[in-house]
């Protein structure tokens, strides 16, 4: 196995888990908080997708799909490249209205497609390239650090799975 395939497999597993978490959820389910201050499933998954889109926009595409392909409109949000959920307050979490699981999954699939395409052609030299960071304008970060950082969002998918278990009960995962 080539090392690129290992990274692709990890991202595919993360997105595959997200697909399972979102399967069959209603808009109400997407916005339920398991307790005050805890993030809902919809926000957790949206934040994960936005983080991957930000990485793609900064390091690869030059712009985020969120804005380029008009995804912000489908979520009734401003075309703000920094609107990724990073640092959101409780009020901002509540203000994010996911229209439905299908829209969230369609955005995820668009980001996944471009991310996997990029990773398939990734070279070792590219890993060391410094890419502009929209998180801190005027700074850069190595592509390898951005790949790792975006993959850390697996923790948010795990949190979303936990929240689904809290609101839907045992057995939703098919085991």
PDB file of C-alpha atoms in Angstrom:
ATOM      1  CA  UNK A   1       0.000   0.000   0.000  1.00  0.00           C
ATOM      2  CA  UNK A   2       1.236   3.471  -0.830  1.00  0.00           C
ATOM      3  CA  UNK A   3       1.246   6.011   2.006  1.00  0.00           C
ATOM      4  CA  UNK A   4      -1.217   8.219   0.104  1.00  0.00           C
ATOM      5  CA  UNK A   5      -3.759   5.401   0.184  1.00  0.00           C
ATOM      6  CA  UNK A   6      -3.423   5.154   3.954  1.00  0.00           C
ATOM      7  CA  UNK A   7      -4.315   8.838   4.316  1.00  0.00           C
ATOM      8  CA  UNK A   8      -7.183   8.447   1.852  1.00  0.00           C
ATOM      9  CA  UNK A   9      -8.475   5.433   3.788  1.00  0.00           C
ATOM     10  CA  UNK A  10      -8.468   7.458   7.017  1.00  0.00           C
ATOM     11  CA  UNK A  11     -10.441  10.308   5.445  1.00  0.00           C
ATOM     12  CA  UNK A  12     -12.839   7.871   3.763  1.00  0.00           C
ATOM     13  CA  UNK A  13     -13.409   6.166   7.123  1.00  0.00           C
ATOM     14  CA  UNK A  14     -14.086   9.521   8.797  1.00  0.00           C
ATOM     15  CA  UNK A  15     -16.592  10.546   6.140  1.00  0.00           C
ATOM     16  CA  UNK A  16     -18.126   7.063   6.102  1.00  0.00           C
ATOM     17  CA  UNK A  17     -18.749   7.285   9.842  1.00  0.00           C
ATOM     18  CA  UNK A  18     -20.336  10.689   9.329  1.00  0.00           C
ATOM     19  CA  UNK A  19     -22.649   9.198   6.696  1.00  0.00           C
ATOM     20  CA  UNK A  20     -23.788   6.568   9.237  1.00  0.00           C
ATOM     21  CA  UNK A  21     -24.324   9.191  11.948  1.00  0.00           C
ATOM     22  CA  UNK A  22     -26.486  11.344   9.674  1.00  0.00           C
ATOM     23  CA  UNK A  23     -28.477   8.510   8.120  1.00  0.00           C
ATOM     24  CA  UNK A  24     -32.217   8.980   8.665  1.00  0.00           C
ATOM     25  CA  UNK A  25     -31.971  11.986  10.973  1.00  0.00           C
ATOM     26  CA  UNK A  26     -34.596  14.723  10.888  1.00  0.00           C
ATOM     27  CA  UNK A  27     -33.825  18.435  10.960  1.00  0.00           C
ATOM     28  CA  UNK A  28     -34.909  18.412  14.620  1.00  0.00           C
ATOM     29  CA  UNK A  29     -32.457  15.598  15.370  1.00  0.00           C
ATOM     30  CA  UNK A  30     -29.631  17.588  13.769  1.00  0.00           C
ATOM     31  CA  UNK A  31     -30.203  20.491  16.164  1.00  0.00           C
ATOM     32  CA  UNK A  32     -30.804  18.636  19.456  1.00  0.00           C
ATOM     33  CA  UNK A  33     -28.260  19.309  22.145  1.00  0.00           C
ATOM     34  CA  UNK A  34     -27.771  16.398  24.542  1.00  0.00           C
ATOM     35  CA  UNK A  35     -27.257  18.932  27.336  1.00  0.00           C
ATOM     36  CA  UNK A  36     -26.819  22.702  27.644  1.00  0.00           C
ATOM     37  CA  UNK A  37     -23.577  23.824  26.046  1.00  0.00           C
ATOM     38  CA  UNK A  38     -23.015  20.529  24.194  1.00  0.00           C
ATOM     39  CA  UNK A  39     -22.852  20.700  20.418  1.00  0.00           C
ATOM     40  CA  UNK A  40     -25.586  19.083  18.302  1.00  0.00           C
ATOM     41  CA  UNK A  41     -24.947  16.503  15.576  1.00  0.00           C
ATOM     42  CA  UNK A  42     -25.599  18.911  12.718  1.00  0.00           C
ATOM     43  CA  UNK A  43     -23.137  21.482  13.986  1.00  0.00           C
ATOM     44  CA  UNK A  44     -20.447  18.852  14.690  1.00  0.00           C
ATOM     45  CA  UNK A  45     -20.705  17.395  11.186  1.00  0.00           C
ATOM     46  CA  UNK A  46     -20.932  20.821   9.503  1.00  0.00           C
ATOM     47  CA  UNK A  47     -17.835  21.978  11.411  1.00  0.00           C
ATOM     48  CA  UNK A  48     -15.927  18.877  10.299  1.00  0.00           C
ATOM     49  CA  UNK A  49     -16.831  19.420   6.654  1.00  0.00           C
ATOM     50  CA  UNK A  50     -16.064  23.144   6.863  1.00  0.00           C
ATOM     51  CA  UNK A  51     -12.634  22.389   8.368  1.00  0.00           C
ATOM     52  CA  UNK A  52     -11.787  20.061   5.478  1.00  0.00           C
ATOM     53  CA  UNK A  53     -13.099  22.627   2.985  1.00  0.00           C
ATOM     54  CA  UNK A  54     -10.940  25.320   4.616  1.00  0.00           C
ATOM     55  CA  UNK A  55      -7.860  23.121   4.255  1.00  0.00           C
ATOM     56  CA  UNK A  56      -8.685  22.504   0.581  1.00  0.00           C
ATOM     57  CA  UNK A  57      -9.269  26.187  -0.039  1.00  0.00           C
ATOM     58  CA  UNK A  58      -6.071  27.286   1.686  1.00  0.00           C
ATOM     59  CA  UNK A  59      -3.690  24.627   0.430  1.00  0.00           C
ATOM     60  CA  UNK A  60      -5.075  23.319  -2.831  1.00  0.00           C
ATOM     61  CA  UNK A  61      -7.949  25.043  -4.619  1.00  0.00           C
ATOM     62  CA  UNK A  62      -7.287  28.665  -3.719  1.00  0.00           C
ATOM     63  CA  UNK A  63     -10.892  29.091  -2.595  1.00  0.00           C
ATOM     64  CA  UNK A  64     -13.357  27.167  -0.502  1.00  0.00           C
ATOM     65  CA  UNK A  65     -16.232  25.246  -2.054  1.00  0.00           C
ATOM     66  CA  UNK A  66     -18.360  26.895   0.659  1.00  0.00           C
ATOM     67  CA  UNK A  67     -18.142  30.130  -1.311  1.00  0.00           C
ATOM     68  CA  UNK A  68     -17.105  29.050  -4.837  1.00  0.00           C
ATOM     69  CA  UNK A  69     -19.967  26.560  -5.224  1.00  0.00           C
ATOM     70  CA  UNK A  70     -22.486  28.548  -3.182  1.00  0.00           C
ATOM     71  CA  UNK A  71     -22.873  26.104  -0.297  1.00  0.00           C
ATOM     72  CA  UNK A  72     -23.191  29.021   2.107  1.00  0.00           C
ATOM     73  CA  UNK A  73     -26.488  29.923   0.391  1.00  0.00           C
ATOM     74  CA  UNK A  74     -27.883  26.427   0.959  1.00  0.00           C
ATOM     75  CA  UNK A  75     -27.214  26.886   4.684  1.00  0.00           C
ATOM     76  CA  UNK A  76     -28.491  30.486   4.673  1.00  0.00           C
ATOM     77  CA  UNK A  77     -25.079  31.809   5.753  1.00  0.00           C
ATOM     78  CA  UNK A  78     -22.894  34.689   4.642  1.00  0.00           C
ATOM     79  CA  UNK A  79     -20.053  33.886   2.208  1.00  0.00           C
ATOM     80  CA  UNK A  80     -17.508  34.071   5.040  1.00  0.00           C
ATOM     81  CA  UNK A  81     -14.458  31.844   4.571  1.00  0.00           C
ATOM     82  CA  UNK A  82     -13.833  31.956   8.326  1.00  0.00           C
ATOM     83  CA  UNK A  83     -17.320  30.714   9.208  1.00  0.00           C
ATOM     84  CA  UNK A  84     -16.173  27.185  10.021  1.00  0.00           C
ATOM     85  CA  UNK A  85     -17.415  26.849  13.584  1.00  0.00           C
ATOM     86  CA  UNK A  86     -13.988  27.459  15.099  1.00  0.00           C
ATOM     87  CA  UNK A  87     -14.588  29.473  18.274  1.00  0.00           C
ATOM     88  CA  UNK A  88     -18.385  29.522  17.934  1.00  0.00           C
ATOM     89  CA  UNK A  89     -20.330  30.626  20.988  1.00  0.00           C
ATOM     90  CA  UNK A  90     -23.490  28.831  22.112  1.00  0.00           C
ATOM     91  CA  UNK A  91     -25.541  31.494  20.341  1.00  0.00           C
ATOM     92  CA  UNK A  92     -23.607  30.954  17.089  1.00  0.00           C
ATOM     93  CA  UNK A  93     -24.065  27.186  17.381  1.00  0.00           C
ATOM     94  CA  UNK A  94     -27.814  27.738  17.817  1.00  0.00           C
ATOM     95  CA  UNK A  95     -27.874  30.142  14.857  1.00  0.00           C
ATOM     96  CA  UNK A  96     -26.580  27.495  12.451  1.00  0.00           C
ATOM     97  CA  UNK A  97     -29.665  25.940  10.910  1.00  0.00           C
ATOM     98  CA  UNK A  98     -28.907  22.802   8.945  1.00  0.00           C
ATOM     99  CA  UNK A  99     -31.743  22.530   6.397  1.00  0.00           C
ATOM    100  CA  UNK A 100     -31.675  18.711   6.388  1.00  0.00           C
ATOM    101  CA  UNK A 101     -29.273  15.768   6.494  1.00  0.00           C
ATOM    102  CA  UNK A 102     -29.335  15.468   2.692  1.00  0.00           C
ATOM    103  CA  UNK A 103     -27.940  18.975   2.193  1.00  0.00           C
ATOM    104  CA  UNK A 104     -25.230  18.350   4.759  1.00  0.00           C
ATOM    105  CA  UNK A 105     -24.323  15.040   3.094  1.00  0.00           C
ATOM    106  CA  UNK A 106     -24.235  16.650  -0.366  1.00  0.00           C
ATOM    107  CA  UNK A 107     -21.780  19.286   0.899  1.00  0.00           C
ATOM    108  CA  UNK A 108     -19.701  16.544   2.536  1.00  0.00           C
ATOM    109  CA  UNK A 109     -19.597  14.566  -0.714  1.00  0.00           C
ATOM    110  CA  UNK A 110     -18.449  17.618  -2.701  1.00  0.00           C
ATOM    111  CA  UNK A 111     -15.625  18.308  -0.247  1.00  0.00           C
ATOM    112  CA  UNK A 112     -14.747  14.604  -0.024  1.00  0.00           C
ATOM    113  CA  UNK A 113     -14.493  14.303  -3.826  1.00  0.00           C
ATOM    114  CA  UNK A 114     -12.018  17.179  -4.164  1.00  0.00           C
ATOM    115  CA  UNK A 115     -10.057  16.168  -1.065  1.00  0.00           C
ATOM    116  CA  UNK A 116      -9.632  12.552  -2.200  1.00  0.00           C
ATOM    117  CA  UNK A 117      -8.678  13.687  -5.703  1.00  0.00           C
ATOM    118  CA  UNK A 118      -5.958  15.903  -4.224  1.00  0.00           C
ATOM    119  CA  UNK A 119      -4.668  13.207  -1.870  1.00  0.00           C
ATOM    120  CA  UNK A 120      -4.399  10.678  -4.720  1.00  0.00           C
ATOM    121  CA  UNK A 121      -1.761  12.808  -6.421  1.00  0.00           C
ATOM    122  CA  UNK A 122      -0.025  13.983  -3.260  1.00  0.00           C
ATOM    123  CA  UNK A 123       3.787  13.888  -3.355  1.00  0.00           C
ATOM    124  CA  UNK A 124       6.224  13.868  -0.473  1.00  0.00           C
ATOM    125  CA  UNK A 125       7.560  17.220  -1.675  1.00  0.00           C
ATOM    126  CA  UNK A 126       4.013  18.660  -1.488  1.00  0.00           C
ATOM    127  CA  UNK A 127       3.765  17.604   2.173  1.00  0.00           C
ATOM    128  CA  UNK A 128       6.486  20.092   3.105  1.00  0.00           C
ATOM    129  CA  UNK A 129       5.063  22.996   1.080  1.00  0.00           C
ATOM    130  CA  UNK A 130       3.945  25.976   3.118  1.00  0.00           C
ATOM    131  CA  UNK A 131       0.390  27.042   2.362  1.00  0.00           C
ATOM    132  CA  UNK A 132      -1.374  30.245   3.359  1.00  0.00           C
ATOM    133  CA  UNK A 133      -3.592  29.939   6.411  1.00  0.00           C
ATOM    134  CA  UNK A 134      -6.992  31.620   6.444  1.00  0.00           C
ATOM    135  CA  UNK A 135      -7.168  30.850  10.176  1.00  0.00           C
ATOM    136  CA  UNK A 136      -4.385  33.371  10.813  1.00  0.00           C
ATOM    137  CA  UNK A 137      -4.048  35.578   7.714  1.00  0.00           C
ATOM    138  CA  UNK A 138      -0.466  36.390   6.851  1.00  0.00           C
ATOM    139  CA  UNK A 139       0.796  33.066   8.212  1.00  0.00           C
ATOM    140  CA  UNK A 140       1.502  29.739   6.600  1.00  0.00           C
ATOM    141  CA  UNK A 141       1.431  26.107   7.664  1.00  0.00           C
ATOM    142  CA  UNK A 142       2.954  23.033   6.087  1.00  0.00           C
ATOM    143  CA  UNK A 143       0.541  20.942   4.033  1.00  0.00           C
ATOM    144  CA  UNK A 144       1.328  17.916   6.223  1.00  0.00           C
ATOM    145  CA  UNK A 145       0.222  19.836   9.306  1.00  0.00           C
ATOM    146  CA  UNK A 146      -2.993  20.890   7.584  1.00  0.00           C
ATOM    147  CA  UNK A 147      -3.739  17.304   6.498  1.00  0.00           C
ATOM    148  CA  UNK A 148      -3.220  16.103  10.069  1.00  0.00           C
ATOM    149  CA  UNK A 149      -5.255  18.963  11.501  1.00  0.00           C
ATOM    150  CA  UNK A 150      -8.200  18.305   9.218  1.00  0.00           C
ATOM    151  CA  UNK A 151      -8.041  14.596  10.041  1.00  0.00           C
ATOM    152  CA  UNK A 152      -8.259  15.410  13.753  1.00  0.00           C
ATOM    153  CA  UNK A 153     -11.879  16.256  13.039  1.00  0.00           C
ATOM    154  CA  UNK A 154     -12.512  12.548  13.438  1.00  0.00           C
ATOM    155  CA  UNK A 155     -13.024  13.459  17.104  1.00  0.00           C
ATOM    156  CA  UNK A 156     -16.036  15.582  16.112  1.00  0.00           C
ATOM    157  CA  UNK A 157     -17.513  12.706  14.138  1.00  0.00           C
ATOM    158  CA  UNK A 158     -17.085  10.514  17.225  1.00  0.00           C
ATOM    159  CA  UNK A 159     -18.819  13.167  19.309  1.00  0.00           C
ATOM    160  CA  UNK A 160     -21.666  13.294  16.773  1.00  0.00           C
ATOM    161  CA  UNK A 161     -21.999   9.502  17.005  1.00  0.00           C
ATOM    162  CA  UNK A 162     -22.153   9.765  20.785  1.00  0.00           C
ATOM    163  CA  UNK A 163     -24.848  12.464  20.597  1.00  0.00           C
ATOM    164  CA  UNK A 164     -26.832  10.291  18.205  1.00  0.00           C
ATOM    165  CA  UNK A 165     -26.703   7.484  20.767  1.00  0.00           C
ATOM    166  CA  UNK A 166     -27.892   9.864  23.477  1.00  0.00           C
ATOM    167  CA  UNK A 167     -30.887  11.107  21.480  1.00  0.00           C
ATOM    168  CA  UNK A 168     -31.761   7.924  19.560  1.00  0.00           C
ATOM    169  CA  UNK A 169     -30.762   5.229  22.021  1.00  0.00           C
ATOM    170  CA  UNK A 170     -28.765   2.073  21.720  1.00  0.00           C
ATOM    171  CA  UNK A 171     -28.623   0.081  18.499  1.00  0.00           C
ATOM    172  CA  UNK A 172     -28.653   2.883  15.932  1.00  0.00           C
ATOM    173  CA  UNK A 173     -25.227   1.831  14.636  1.00  0.00           C
ATOM    174  CA  UNK A 174     -26.523  -1.562  13.581  1.00  0.00           C
ATOM    175  CA  UNK A 175     -24.720  -3.563  16.209  1.00  0.00           C
TER     176      UNK A 175
END
